[in-house]
XYZ file of C-alpha atoms in Angstrom:
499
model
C 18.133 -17.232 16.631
C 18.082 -16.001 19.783
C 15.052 -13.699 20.869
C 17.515 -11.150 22.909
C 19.357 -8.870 19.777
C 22.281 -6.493 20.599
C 20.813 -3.292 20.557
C 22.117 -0.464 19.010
C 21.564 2.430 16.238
C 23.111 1.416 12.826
C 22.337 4.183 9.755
C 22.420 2.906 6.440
C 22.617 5.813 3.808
C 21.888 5.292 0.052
C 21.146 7.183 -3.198
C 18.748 4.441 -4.204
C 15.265 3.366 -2.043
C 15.848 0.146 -3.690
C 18.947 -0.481 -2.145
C 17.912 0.989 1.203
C 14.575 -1.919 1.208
C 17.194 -5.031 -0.138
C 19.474 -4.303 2.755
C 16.862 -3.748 5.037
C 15.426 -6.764 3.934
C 18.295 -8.918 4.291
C 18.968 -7.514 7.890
C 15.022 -8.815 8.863
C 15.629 -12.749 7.257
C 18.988 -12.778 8.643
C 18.181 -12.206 12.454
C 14.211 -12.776 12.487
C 11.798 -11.723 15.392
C 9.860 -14.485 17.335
C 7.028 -15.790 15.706
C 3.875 -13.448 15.914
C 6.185 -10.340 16.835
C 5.571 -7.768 14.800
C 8.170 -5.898 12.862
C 7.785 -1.709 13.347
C 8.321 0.265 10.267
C 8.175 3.991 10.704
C 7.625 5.735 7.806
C 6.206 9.226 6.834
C 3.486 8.569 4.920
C 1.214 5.909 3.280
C 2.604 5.852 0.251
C 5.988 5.202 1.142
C 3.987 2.309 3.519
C 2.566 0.749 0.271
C 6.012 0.588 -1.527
C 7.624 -0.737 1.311
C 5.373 -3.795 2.061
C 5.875 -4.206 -1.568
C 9.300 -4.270 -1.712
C 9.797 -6.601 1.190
C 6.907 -8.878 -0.370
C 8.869 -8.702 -3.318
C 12.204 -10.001 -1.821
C 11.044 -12.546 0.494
C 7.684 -13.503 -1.366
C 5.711 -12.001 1.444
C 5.449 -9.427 3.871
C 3.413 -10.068 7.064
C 3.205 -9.419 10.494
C 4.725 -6.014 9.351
C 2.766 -2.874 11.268
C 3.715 0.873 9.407
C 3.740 3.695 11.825
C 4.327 7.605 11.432
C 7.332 8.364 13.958
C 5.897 11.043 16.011
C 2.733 8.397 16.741
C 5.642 5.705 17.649
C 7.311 8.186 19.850
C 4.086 8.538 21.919
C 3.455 5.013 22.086
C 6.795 4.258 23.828
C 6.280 7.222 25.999
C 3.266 5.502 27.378
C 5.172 2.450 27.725
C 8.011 4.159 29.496
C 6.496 6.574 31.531
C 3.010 4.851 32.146
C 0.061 5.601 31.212
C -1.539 7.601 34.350
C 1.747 9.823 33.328
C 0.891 9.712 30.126
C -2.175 10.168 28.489
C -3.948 8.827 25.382
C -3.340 12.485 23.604
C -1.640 15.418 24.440
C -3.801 18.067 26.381
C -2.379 20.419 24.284
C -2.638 18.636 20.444
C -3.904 20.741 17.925
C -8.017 20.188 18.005
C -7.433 20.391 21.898
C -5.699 23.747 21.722
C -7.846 25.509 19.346
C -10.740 25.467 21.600
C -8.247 26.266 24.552
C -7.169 29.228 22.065
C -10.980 30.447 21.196
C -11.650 30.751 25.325
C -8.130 32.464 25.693
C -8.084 35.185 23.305
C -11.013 37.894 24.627
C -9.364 37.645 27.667
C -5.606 38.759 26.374
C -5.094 42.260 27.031
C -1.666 44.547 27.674
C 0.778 46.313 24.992
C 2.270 42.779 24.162
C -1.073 41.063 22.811
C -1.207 43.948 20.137
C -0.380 42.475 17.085
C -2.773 38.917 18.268
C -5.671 41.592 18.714
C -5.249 43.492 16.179
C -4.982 40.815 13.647
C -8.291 39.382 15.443
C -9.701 42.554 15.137
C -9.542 43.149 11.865
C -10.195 39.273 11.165
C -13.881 39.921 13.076
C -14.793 43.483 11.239
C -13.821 42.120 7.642
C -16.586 38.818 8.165
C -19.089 41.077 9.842
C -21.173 42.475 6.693
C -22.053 45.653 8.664
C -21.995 47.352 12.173
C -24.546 45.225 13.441
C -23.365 42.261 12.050
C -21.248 40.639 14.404
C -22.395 36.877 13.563
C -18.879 36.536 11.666
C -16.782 37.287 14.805
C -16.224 34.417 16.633
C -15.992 32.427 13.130
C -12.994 34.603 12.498
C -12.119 33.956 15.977
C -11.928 30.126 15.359
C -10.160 30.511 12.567
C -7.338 32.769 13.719
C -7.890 29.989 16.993
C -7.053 27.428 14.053
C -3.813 28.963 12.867
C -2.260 29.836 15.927
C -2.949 25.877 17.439
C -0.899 24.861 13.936
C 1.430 26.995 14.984
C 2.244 25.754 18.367
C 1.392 22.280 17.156
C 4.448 22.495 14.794
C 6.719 23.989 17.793
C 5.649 20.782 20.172
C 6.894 18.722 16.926
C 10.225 20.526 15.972
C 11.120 23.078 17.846
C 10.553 21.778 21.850
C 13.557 23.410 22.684
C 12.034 27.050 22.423
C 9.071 25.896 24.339
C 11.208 24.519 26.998
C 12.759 28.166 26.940
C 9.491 29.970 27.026
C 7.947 28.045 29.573
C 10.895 28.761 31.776
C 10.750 32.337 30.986
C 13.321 32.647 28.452
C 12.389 34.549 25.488
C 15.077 32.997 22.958
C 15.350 31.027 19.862
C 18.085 28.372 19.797
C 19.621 26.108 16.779
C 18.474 22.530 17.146
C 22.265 21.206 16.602
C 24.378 24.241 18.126
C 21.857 24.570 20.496
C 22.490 27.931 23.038
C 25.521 28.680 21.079
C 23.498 30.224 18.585
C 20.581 31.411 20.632
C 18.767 34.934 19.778
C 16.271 37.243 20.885
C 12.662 36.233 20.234
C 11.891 39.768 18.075
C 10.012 42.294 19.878
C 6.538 42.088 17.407
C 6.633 38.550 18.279
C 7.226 38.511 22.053
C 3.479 37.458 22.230
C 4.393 33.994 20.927
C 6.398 32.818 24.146
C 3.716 34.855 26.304
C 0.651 33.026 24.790
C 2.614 29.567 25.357
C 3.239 30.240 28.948
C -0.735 31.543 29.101
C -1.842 27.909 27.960
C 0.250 26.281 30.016
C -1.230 28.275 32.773
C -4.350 27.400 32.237
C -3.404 23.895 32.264
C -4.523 21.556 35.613
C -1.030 20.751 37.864
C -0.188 17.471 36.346
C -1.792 18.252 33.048
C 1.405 20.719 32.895
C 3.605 17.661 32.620
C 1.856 16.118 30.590
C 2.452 18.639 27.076
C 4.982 17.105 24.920
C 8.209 19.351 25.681
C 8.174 18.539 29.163
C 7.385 14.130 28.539
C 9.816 14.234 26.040
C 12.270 15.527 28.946
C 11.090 12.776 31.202
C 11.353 10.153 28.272
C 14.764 11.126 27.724
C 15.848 11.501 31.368
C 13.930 7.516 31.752
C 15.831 6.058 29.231
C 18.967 7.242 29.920
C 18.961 5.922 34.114
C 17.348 2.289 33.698
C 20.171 0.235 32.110
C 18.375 -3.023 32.896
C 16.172 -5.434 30.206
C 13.862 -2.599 28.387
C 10.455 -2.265 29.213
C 8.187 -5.089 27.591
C 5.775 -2.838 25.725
C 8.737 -1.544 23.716
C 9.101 -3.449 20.334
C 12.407 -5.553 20.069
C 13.160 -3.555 16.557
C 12.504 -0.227 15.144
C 13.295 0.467 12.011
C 12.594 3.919 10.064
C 12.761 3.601 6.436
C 12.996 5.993 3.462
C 12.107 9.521 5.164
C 13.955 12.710 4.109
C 13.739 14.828 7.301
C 12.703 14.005 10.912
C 12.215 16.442 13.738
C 15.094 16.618 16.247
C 13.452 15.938 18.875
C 12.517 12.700 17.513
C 15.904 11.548 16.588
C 16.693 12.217 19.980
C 13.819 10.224 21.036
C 15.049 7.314 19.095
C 18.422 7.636 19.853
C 17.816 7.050 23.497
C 15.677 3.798 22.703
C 18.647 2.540 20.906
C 20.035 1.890 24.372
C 17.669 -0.674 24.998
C 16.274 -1.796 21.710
C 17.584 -2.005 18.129
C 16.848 0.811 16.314
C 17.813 0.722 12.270
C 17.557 3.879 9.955
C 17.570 3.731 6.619
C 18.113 6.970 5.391
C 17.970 8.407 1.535
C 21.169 10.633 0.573
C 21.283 12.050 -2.825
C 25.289 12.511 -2.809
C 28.101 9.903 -1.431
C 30.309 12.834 -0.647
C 30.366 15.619 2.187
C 27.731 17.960 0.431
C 26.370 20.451 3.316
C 28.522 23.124 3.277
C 26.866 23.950 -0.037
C 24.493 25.348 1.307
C 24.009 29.225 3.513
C 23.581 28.220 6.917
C 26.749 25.930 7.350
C 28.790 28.254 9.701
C 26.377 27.112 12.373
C 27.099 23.309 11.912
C 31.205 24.195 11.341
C 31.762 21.933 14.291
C 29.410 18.983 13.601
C 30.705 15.600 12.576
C 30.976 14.361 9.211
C 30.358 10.927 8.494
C 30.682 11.370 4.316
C 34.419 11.787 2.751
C 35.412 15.280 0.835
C 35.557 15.136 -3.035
C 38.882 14.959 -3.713
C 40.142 15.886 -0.343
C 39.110 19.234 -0.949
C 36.315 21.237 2.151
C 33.857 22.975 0.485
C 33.488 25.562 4.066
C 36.658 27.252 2.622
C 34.897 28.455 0.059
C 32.434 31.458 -0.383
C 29.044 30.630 -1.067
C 29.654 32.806 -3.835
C 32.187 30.385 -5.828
C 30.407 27.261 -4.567
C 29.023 27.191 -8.104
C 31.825 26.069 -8.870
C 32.355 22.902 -6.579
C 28.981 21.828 -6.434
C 25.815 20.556 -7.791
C 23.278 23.474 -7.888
C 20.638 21.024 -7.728
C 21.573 20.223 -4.354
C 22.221 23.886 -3.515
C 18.603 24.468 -4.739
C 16.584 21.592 -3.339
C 19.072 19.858 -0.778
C 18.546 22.151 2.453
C 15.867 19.906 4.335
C 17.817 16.731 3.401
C 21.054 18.900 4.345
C 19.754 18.845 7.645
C 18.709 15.651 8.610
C 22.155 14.044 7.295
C 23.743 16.567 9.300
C 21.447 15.800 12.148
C 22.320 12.413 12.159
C 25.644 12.415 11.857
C 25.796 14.475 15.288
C 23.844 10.922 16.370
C 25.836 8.534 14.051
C 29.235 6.590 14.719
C 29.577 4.836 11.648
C 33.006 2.695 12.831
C 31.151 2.014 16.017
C 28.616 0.795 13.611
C 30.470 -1.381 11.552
C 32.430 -3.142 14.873
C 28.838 -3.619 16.085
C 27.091 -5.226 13.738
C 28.189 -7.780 10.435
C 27.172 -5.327 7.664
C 29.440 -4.840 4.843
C 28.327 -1.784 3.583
C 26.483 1.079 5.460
C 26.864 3.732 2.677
C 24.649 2.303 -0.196
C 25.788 4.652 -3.136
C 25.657 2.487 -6.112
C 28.500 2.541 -8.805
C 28.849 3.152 -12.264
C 29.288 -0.515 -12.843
C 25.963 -1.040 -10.866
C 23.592 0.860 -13.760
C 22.757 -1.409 -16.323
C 23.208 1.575 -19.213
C 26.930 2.392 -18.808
C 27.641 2.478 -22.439
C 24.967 4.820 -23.281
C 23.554 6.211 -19.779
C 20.080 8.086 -20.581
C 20.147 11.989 -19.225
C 18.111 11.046 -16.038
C 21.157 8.569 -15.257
C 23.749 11.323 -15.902
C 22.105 13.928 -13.792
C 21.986 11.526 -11.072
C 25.444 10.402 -11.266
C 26.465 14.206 -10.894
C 24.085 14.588 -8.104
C 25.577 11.734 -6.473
C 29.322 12.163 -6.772
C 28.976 16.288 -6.596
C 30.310 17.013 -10.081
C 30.351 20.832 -10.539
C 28.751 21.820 -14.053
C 32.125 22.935 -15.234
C 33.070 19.389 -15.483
C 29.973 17.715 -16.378
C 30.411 16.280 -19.916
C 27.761 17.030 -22.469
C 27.052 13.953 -24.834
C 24.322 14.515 -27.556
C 21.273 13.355 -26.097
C 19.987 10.492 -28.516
C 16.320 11.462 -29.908
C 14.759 8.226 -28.417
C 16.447 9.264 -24.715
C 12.635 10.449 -22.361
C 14.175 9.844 -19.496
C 13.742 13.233 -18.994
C 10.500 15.652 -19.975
C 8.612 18.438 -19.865
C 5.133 18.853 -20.869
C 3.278 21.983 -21.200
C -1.035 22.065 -19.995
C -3.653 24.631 -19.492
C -5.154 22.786 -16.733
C -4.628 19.265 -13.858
C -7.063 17.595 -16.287
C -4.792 18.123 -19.391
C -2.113 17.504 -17.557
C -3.527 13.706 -16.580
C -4.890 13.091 -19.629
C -0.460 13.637 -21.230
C 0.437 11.807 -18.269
C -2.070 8.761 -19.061
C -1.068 8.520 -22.983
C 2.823 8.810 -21.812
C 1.991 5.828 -19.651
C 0.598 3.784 -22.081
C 3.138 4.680 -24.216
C 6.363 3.745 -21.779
C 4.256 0.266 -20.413
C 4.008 -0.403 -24.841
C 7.502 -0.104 -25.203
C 9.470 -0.313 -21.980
C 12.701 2.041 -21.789
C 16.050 -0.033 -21.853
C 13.567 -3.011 -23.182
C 13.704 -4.227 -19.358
C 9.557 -4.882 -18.027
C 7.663 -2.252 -16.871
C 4.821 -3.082 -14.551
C 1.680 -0.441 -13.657
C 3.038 -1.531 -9.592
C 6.118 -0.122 -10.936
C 5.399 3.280 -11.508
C 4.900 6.802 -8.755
C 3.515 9.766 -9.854
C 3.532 12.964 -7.486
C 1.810 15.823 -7.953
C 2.137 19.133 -5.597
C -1.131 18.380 -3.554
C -3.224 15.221 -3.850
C -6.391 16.654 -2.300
C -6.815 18.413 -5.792
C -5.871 16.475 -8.168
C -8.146 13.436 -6.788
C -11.021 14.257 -8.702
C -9.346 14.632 -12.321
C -6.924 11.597 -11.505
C -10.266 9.738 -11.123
C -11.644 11.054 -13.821
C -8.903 10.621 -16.293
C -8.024 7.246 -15.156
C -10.968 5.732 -14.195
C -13.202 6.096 -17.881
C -11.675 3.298 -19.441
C -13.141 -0.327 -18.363
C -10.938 -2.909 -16.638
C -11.196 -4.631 -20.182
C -9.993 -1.384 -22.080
C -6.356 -2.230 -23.252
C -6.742 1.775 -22.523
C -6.969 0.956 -18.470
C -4.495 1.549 -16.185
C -4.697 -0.219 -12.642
C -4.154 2.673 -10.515
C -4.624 3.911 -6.564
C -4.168 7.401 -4.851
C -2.294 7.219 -1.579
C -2.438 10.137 1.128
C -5.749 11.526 0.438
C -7.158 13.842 3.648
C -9.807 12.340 5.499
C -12.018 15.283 3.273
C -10.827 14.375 -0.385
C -11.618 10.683 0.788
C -14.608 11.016 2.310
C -17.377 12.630 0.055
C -19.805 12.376 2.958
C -17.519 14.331 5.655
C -17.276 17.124 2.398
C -21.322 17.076 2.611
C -21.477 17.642 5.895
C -18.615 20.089 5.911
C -20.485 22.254 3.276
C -23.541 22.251 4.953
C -21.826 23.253 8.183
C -20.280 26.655 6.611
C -23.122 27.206 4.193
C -24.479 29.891 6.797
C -21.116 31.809 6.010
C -20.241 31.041 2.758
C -21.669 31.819 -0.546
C -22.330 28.385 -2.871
C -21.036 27.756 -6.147
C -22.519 26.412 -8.955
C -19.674 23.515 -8.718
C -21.191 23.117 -5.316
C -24.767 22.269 -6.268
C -23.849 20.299 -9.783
């Protein structure tokens, strides 16, 4: 195999991560990177890492040589590769620890009509920590932490909405749509003109070349870089990119990898919960009337003809009530996507990975999980969803009442050992095998542990078991310690605290 690959963007959509990885996985051993080149998987968190290495280790009996990034991380590296590194520098001047001490030094010094609503909310923030009149020592606490909130803020504006801060730093007090774009700009409201005001105040206060150096304005440069050089990419770049299994991205970095795709090959493999045109579902769609569509109507028939009032009627209301951020991205990328251009391109037979009927190995008697999928997945309105008797035996699909996380892990365990006793469909179940999510890892850690971790490795009660995405806090006991003692000045100590 040659080492020079066509690039290109190819988007591979799919109902099922499984699919997504064997595809993927059969695009790496078919057209295989030099030895000791490593392969870059972006992903959006370490979870979805884990599985993936597993998944590829599982299909080709290993998985090496294989380095998981988060996108926006990837996005900087290549800007430093692009643009250099005296352009660009190891961090942003303006990333979020950066700008809340930038924020603490800016906001005594805001004053005017349009700072109001910052001061007062600092204000107030100041007098309710300060136990009397005299007691001012809460102040600049509240200060940091109203410091804290507005850098997450503008740290969340650098990573999805660049285009206002383009605006604001060129004195344009708008809000645009990040596919429409200007079309569908409006007025920045007047109680929250100080937002664009306090941007152009830290960029102000930023050094000449440290100006350029703020992500809005490198991703411009980036952009502008990739587009003009038409030669053999840059050597730092990887020969391969490929972003697996993430539900949303920020437009600016689908723009970001769009332009590498000029010089590199760049694969996406994208989870889609429906094979058919699903996003006019959805409020919102008059501002994407004029987008592309790379998924078929059901039957023919376009749901933006409809009022969102009758779309009961047409659709899946699961998708109306869950689908918007994954609404989105698909219609995000298929502003980016040429799927014929895709398939002249590159030898794939499929790109849209919806499985079948036929590909389910419960078609005479699909369980109720199955069947809602299947509706999901081919947009069945409830109005013609058929309504089988669910057999007794059929947990494919539960609900369990608790009075507390612990209770709730301690059904969850005995459910387990139940299902990995007596597998469903009589097919093996593994521990490796099995996800749980919860709504927020960082506190359910403790009782997971707990609950899990009492029986012995020897206890046919054990269950091999590891908690992915924990905060540098809920994994560190010693940067809690140190954390606690920090605040203990401030904060009063619970008897949880001390135990």
């Amino acid at each position: 195999m040659s080492n020079e690959r066509r690039p290109g963007l190819v988007v591979l959509q799919g109902n099922r991560l499984e699919q997504l990885a064997a595809v993927v996985a059969q695009w790496l051993h078919r057209d295989p990177l030099p030895p000791l080149v490593h392969e870059v998987f972006l992903v959006q968190s370490h979870g979805m890492a884990e599985w993936l290495k597993m998944a590829l280790a599982h299909d080709g009996g290993i998985c090496a040589a294989a380095r998981m990034e988060l996108p926006a991380r990837f996005v900087w590296r290549a800007m430093r590769a692009v643009l250099g590194r005296d352009a660009v520098p190891a961090a942003s001047p303006l990333d979020k620890a950066a700008l809340t001490w930038r924020l603490v030094r800016l906001l005594p010094a805001l004053h005017g009509a349009i700072w109001e609503p910052l001061h007062t909310a600092w204000v107030s923030a100041a007098q309710s920590a300060a136990e009397s009149a005299a007691d001012v020592a809460g102040a600049p606490l509240r200060r940091l932490r109203l410091a804290q909130r507005l850098a997450d803020l503008y740290d969340q504006y650098q990573v999805y909405r660049a285009d206002w801060l383009d605006d604001w730093a060129a004195g344009r007090d708008r809000l645009t749509h990040p596919v429409v774009g200007p079309r569908a700009a409006r007025e920045v409201p007047a109680d929250q003109l100080w937002q664009p005001a306090l941007w152009r105040e830290l960029l102000q206060e930023l050094e000449g070349p440290l100006q350029q150096a703020v992500r809005p304005a490198l991703h411009q440069r980036f952009i502008q870089a990739l587009q003009r050089r038409r030669d053999p990419p840059w050597p730092q770049l990887p020969q391969r990119v490929v972003l697996f299994g993430t539900p949303h991205l920020p437009h600016q970095t689908m723009h970001a990898l769009l332009a590498l795709s000029a010089h590199i090959q760049v694969l996406l493999a994208v989870p889609n919960p429906c094979r058919y045109h699903w996003a006019d579902t959805l409020d919102g769609r008059e501002l994407l009337a004029q987008a592309t569509r790379r998924q078929p109507l059901r039957g023919g028939f376009d749901l933006a003809q409809l009022p969102l009032q009758a779309m009961h009627a047409h659709g899946h209301p699961l998708l109306a009530a869950w689908g918007r951020q994954a609404r989105d991205f698909v219609r995000q990328l298929d502003a980016f996507d040429d799927a014929e251009q895709t398939r002249a391109r590159f030898p794939l037979a499929r790109i849209d990975l919806f499985d079948d009927d036929q590909d389910t190995h419960d078609v005479a008697q699909p369980t109720l999980l199955v069947q809602v999928q299947r509706h999901i997945r081919d947009l069945t309105p409830l109005a013609e969803h058929p309504h089988p008797p669910v057999p007794a035996e059929d947990r494919s699909i539960v609900f369990h009442l608790a009075h507390s996380p612990v209770r709730e892990l301690e059904i969850l365990h005995d459910q387990l050992l139940a299902l990995l006793a007596r597998p469903p469909g009589d097919k093996p179940l593994r521990p490796r095998d099995i996800v749980v999510m919860v709504p927020s890892i960082d506190d359910f850690a403790p009782a997971i542990r707990a609950v899990f971790g009492q029986y012995g490795r020897h206890d046919p009660r054990h269950i091999p078991f590891d908690i992915a995405d924990l905060s540098a806090r809920a994994s560190s006991p010693l940067m809690g310690a140190v954390e606690w003692l920090l605040r203990i000045r401030h904060d009063r100590c619970r008897l949880s605290d001390l135990g």
